[in-house]
mmCIF file of C-alpha atoms in Angstrom:
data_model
loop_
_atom_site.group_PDB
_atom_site.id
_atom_site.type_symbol
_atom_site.label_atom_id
_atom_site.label_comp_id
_atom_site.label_asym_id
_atom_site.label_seq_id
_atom_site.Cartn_x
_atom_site.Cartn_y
_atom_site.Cartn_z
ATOM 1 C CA UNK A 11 6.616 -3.846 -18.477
ATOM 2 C CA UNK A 12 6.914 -0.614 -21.105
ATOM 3 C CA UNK A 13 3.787 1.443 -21.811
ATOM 4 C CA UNK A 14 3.254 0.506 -25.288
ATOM 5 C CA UNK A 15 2.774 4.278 -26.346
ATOM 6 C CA UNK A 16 2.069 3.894 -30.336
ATOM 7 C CA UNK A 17 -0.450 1.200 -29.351
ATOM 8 C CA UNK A 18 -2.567 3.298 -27.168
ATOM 9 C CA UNK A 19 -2.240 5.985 -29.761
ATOM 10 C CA UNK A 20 -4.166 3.294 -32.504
ATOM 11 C CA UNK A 21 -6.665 2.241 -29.572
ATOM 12 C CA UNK A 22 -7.702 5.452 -28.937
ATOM 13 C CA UNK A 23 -7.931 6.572 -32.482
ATOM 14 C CA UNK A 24 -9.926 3.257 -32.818
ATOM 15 C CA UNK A 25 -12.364 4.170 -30.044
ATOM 16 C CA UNK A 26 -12.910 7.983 -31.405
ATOM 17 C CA UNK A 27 -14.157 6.059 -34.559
ATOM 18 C CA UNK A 28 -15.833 3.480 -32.406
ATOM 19 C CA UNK A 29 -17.640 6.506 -30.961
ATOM 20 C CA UNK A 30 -18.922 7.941 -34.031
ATOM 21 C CA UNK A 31 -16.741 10.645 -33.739
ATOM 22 C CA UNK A 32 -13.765 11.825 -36.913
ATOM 23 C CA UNK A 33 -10.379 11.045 -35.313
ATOM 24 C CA UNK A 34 -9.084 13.914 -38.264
ATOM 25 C CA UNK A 35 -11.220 16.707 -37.294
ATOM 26 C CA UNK A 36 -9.606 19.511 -35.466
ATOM 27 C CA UNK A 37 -10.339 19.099 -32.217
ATOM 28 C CA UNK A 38 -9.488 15.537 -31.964
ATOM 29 C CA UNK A 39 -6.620 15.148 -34.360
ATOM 30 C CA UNK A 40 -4.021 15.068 -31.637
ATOM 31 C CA UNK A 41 -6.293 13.300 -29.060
ATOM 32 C CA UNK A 42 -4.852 9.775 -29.449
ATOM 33 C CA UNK A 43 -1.125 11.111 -28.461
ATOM 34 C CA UNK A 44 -2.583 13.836 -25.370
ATOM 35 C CA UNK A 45 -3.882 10.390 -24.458
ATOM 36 C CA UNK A 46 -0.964 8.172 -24.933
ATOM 37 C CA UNK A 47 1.382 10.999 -22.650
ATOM 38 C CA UNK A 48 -1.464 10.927 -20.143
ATOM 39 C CA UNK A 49 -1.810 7.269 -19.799
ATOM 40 C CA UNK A 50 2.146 7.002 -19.635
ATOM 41 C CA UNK A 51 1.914 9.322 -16.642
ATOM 42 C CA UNK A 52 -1.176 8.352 -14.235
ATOM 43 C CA UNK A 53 -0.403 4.627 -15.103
ATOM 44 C CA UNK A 54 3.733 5.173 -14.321
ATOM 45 C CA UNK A 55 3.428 2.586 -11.147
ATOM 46 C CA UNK A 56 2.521 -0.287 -13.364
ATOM 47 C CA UNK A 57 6.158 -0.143 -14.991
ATOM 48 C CA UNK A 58 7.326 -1.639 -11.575
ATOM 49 C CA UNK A 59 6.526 -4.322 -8.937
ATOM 50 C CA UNK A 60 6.083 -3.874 -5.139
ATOM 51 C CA UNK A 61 9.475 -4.949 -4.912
ATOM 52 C CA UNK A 62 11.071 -2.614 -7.055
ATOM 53 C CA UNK A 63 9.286 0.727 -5.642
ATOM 54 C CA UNK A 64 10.317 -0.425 -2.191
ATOM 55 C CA UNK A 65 13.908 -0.361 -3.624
ATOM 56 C CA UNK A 66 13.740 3.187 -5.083
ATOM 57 C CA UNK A 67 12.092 4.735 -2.292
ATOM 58 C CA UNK A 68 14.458 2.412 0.385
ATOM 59 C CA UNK A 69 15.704 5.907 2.606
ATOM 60 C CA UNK A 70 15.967 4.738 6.085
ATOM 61 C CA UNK A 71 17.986 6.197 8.829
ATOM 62 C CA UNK A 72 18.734 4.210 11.862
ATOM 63 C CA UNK A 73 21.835 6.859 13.927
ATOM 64 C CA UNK A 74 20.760 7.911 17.110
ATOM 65 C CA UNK A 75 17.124 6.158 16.954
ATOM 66 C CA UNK A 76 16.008 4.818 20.661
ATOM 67 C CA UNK A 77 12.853 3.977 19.750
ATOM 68 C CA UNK A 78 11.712 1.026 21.425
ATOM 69 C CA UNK A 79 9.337 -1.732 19.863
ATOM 70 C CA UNK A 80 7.572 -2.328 23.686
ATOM 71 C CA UNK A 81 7.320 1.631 24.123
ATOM 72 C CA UNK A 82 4.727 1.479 21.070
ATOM 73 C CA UNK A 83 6.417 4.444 19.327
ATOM 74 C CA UNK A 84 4.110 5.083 16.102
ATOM 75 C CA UNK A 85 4.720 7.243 12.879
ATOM 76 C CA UNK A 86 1.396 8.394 11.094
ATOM 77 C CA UNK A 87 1.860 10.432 8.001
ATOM 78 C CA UNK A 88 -1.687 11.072 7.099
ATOM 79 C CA UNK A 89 -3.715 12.852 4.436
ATOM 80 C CA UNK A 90 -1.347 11.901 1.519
ATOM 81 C CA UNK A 91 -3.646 13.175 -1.429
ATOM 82 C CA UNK A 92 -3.777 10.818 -4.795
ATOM 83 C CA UNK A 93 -6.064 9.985 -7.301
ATOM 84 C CA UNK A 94 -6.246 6.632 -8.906
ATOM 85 C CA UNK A 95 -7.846 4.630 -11.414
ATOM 86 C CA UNK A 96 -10.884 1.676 -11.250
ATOM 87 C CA UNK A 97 -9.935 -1.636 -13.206
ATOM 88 C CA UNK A 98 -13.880 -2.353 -13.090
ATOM 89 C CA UNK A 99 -14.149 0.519 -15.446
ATOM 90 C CA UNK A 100 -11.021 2.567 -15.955
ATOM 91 C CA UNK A 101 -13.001 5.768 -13.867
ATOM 92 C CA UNK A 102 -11.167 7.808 -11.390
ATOM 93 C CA UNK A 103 -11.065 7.448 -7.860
ATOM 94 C CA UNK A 104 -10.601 10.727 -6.297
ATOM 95 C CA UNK A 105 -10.236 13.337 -3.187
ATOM 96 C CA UNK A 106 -8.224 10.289 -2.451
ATOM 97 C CA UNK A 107 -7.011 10.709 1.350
ATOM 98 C CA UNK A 108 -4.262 8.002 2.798
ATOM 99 C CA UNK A 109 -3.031 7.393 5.883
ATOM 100 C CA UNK A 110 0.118 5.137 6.840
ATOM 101 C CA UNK A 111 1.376 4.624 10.134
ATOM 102 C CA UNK A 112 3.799 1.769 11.323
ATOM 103 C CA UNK A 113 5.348 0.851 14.631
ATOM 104 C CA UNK A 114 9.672 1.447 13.611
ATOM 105 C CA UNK A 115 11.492 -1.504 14.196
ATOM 106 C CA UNK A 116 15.380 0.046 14.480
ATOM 107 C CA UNK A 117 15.097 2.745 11.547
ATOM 108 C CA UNK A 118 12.633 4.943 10.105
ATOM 109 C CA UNK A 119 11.661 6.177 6.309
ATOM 110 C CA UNK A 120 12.217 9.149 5.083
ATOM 111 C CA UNK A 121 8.743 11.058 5.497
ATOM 112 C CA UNK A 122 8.845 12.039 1.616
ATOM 113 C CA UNK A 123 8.996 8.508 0.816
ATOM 114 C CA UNK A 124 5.950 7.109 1.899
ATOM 115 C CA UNK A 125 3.892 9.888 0.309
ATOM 116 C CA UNK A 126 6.133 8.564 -2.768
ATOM 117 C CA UNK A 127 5.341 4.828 -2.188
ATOM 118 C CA UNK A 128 1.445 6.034 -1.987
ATOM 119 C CA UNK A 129 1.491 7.794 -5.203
ATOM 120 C CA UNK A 130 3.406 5.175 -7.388
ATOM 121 C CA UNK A 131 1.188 2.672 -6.330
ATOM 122 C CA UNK A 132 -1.906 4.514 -7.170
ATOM 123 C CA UNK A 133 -0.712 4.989 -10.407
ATOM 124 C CA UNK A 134 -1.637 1.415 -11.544
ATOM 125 C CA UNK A 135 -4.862 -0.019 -12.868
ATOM 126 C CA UNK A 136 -6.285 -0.125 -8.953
ATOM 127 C CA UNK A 137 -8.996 -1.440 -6.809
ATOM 128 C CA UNK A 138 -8.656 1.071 -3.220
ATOM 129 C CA UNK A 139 -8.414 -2.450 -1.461
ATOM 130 C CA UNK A 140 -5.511 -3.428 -3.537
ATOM 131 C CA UNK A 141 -3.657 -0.143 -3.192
ATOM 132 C CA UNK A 142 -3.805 -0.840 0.809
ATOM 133 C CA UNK A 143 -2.140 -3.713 0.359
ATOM 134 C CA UNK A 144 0.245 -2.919 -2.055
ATOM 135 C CA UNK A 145 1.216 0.216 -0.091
ATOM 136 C CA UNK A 146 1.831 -2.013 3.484
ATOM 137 C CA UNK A 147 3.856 -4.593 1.845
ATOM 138 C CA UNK A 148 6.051 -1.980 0.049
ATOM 139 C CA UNK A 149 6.253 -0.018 3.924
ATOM 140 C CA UNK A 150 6.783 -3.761 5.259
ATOM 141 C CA UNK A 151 9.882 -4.501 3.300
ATOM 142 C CA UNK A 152 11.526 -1.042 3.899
ATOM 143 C CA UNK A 153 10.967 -0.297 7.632
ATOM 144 C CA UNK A 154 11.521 -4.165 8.187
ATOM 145 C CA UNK A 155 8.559 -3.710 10.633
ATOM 146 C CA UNK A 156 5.274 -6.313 10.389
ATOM 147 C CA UNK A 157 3.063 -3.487 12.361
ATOM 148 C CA UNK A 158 1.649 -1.373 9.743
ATOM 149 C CA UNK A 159 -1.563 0.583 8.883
ATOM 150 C CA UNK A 160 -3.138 2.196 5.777
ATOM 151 C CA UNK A 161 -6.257 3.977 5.956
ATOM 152 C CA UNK A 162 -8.022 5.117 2.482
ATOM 153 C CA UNK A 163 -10.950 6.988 1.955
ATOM 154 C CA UNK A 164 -11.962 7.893 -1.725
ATOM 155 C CA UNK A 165 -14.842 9.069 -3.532
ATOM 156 C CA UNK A 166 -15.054 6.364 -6.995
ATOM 157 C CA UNK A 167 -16.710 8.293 -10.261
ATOM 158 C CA UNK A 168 -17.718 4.436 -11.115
ATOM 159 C CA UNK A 169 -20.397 5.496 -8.363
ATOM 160 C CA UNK A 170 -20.597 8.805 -8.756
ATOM 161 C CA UNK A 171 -21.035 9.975 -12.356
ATOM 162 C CA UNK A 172 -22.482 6.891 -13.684
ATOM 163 C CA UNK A 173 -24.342 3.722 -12.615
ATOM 164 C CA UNK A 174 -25.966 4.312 -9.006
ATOM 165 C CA UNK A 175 -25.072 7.895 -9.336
ATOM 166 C CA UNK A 176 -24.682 8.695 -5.784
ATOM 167 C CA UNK A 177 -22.091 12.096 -6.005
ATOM 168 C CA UNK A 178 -21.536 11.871 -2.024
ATOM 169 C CA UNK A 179 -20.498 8.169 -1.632
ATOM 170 C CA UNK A 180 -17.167 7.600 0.089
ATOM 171 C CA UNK A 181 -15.367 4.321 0.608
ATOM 172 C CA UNK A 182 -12.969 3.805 3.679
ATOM 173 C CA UNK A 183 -10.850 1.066 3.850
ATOM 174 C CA UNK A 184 -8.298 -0.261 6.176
ATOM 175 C CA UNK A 185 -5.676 -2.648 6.211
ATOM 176 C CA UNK A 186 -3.928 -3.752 9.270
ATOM 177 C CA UNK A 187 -0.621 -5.492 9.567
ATOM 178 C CA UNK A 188 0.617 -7.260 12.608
ATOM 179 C CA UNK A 189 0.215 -5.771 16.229
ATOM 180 C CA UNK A 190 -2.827 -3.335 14.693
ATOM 181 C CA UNK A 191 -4.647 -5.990 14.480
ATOM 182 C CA UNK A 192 -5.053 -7.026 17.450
ATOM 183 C CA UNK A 193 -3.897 -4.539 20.116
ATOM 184 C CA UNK A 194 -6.483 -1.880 20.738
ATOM 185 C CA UNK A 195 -4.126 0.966 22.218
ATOM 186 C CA UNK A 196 -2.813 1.006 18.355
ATOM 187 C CA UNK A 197 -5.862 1.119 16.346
ATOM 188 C CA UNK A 198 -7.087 3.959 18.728
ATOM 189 C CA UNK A 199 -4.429 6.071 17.886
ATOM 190 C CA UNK A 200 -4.972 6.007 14.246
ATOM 191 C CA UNK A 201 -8.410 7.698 14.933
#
């Protein structure tokens, strides 16, 4: 799916109007295309499926690894900062903080790539859930490994700046693939 540029540019020129506002004044007569360039860039990860991000960020290296899968060998990469953006109401999610960890299973990712992974599937239409998922099933298919962790806490300006109102709100989520959860000694060392 294409970002349909010249059709944000009209819906946004429609919603200036919609607001009351002059889409031809000044200040807002290049609004609809600032708009269009921004959308195309926080919204990039909707261009592509789980699938295909977990073939452009597929780096693994497998020489010389003797990790073991009963020696419980773990790779965290945490604080990965994104931003992201509510489907309920198109508002941000921010100071965005996610954690991935998996158990290898005969190769490891390239550290830069999950941070990658993270960020290209926060750049979708998002619920924080969703993005938990999204992000283990992408780590799933490239490390081959079932055991995987994501960890998300994010402030949501849905909450924050509008409705409820409450400015220090945080969600945390987690979602835990195979042996995390169930075995204890692995879910204690995401802490």
């Amino acid at each position: 799916m294409a970002i349909d540029i010249e059709a944000i540019k009209e819906h946004i020129k429609g919603i200036l109007v919609a607001l009351g506002d002059n889409p031809e004044r000044e200040g807002l007569k290049d609004t609809p295309s600032r708009v269009a360039r921004m959308f195309e860039e926080v919204f990039e990860g909707m261009n592509y499926s789980n699938h295909e991000i977990a073939m452009m960020f597929d780096k693994t290296f497998e020489e010389d690894l003797e990790m073991e899968q009963s020696t419980q060998d773990l790779i965290i990469v945490s604080d990965i900062d994104v931003f992201s953006y509510c489907e309920h109401h198109l508002a941000l999610m921010y100071d965005m903080k996610i954690t991935v960890a998996y158990v290898p299973n005969g190769k490891v990712i390239g550290l830069s790539k999950i941070a990658r992974i993270a960020d290209m599937v926060s750049k979708r239409l998002q619920l924080q859930e969703r993005i938990g998922t999204d992000i283990a099933e992408i780590i799933q298919e490239v490390t081959k490994s079932q055991d995987v962790a994501v960890l998300i806490d994010a402030c949501h300006s849905c909450m924050s700046y509008r409705g409820i109102k409450k400015t220090s709100a945080k969600t945390h989520t987690s979602t835990l693939r195979g042996r995390f959860q169930t075995d204890a000694t692995l879910q204690m060392r995401l802490k």
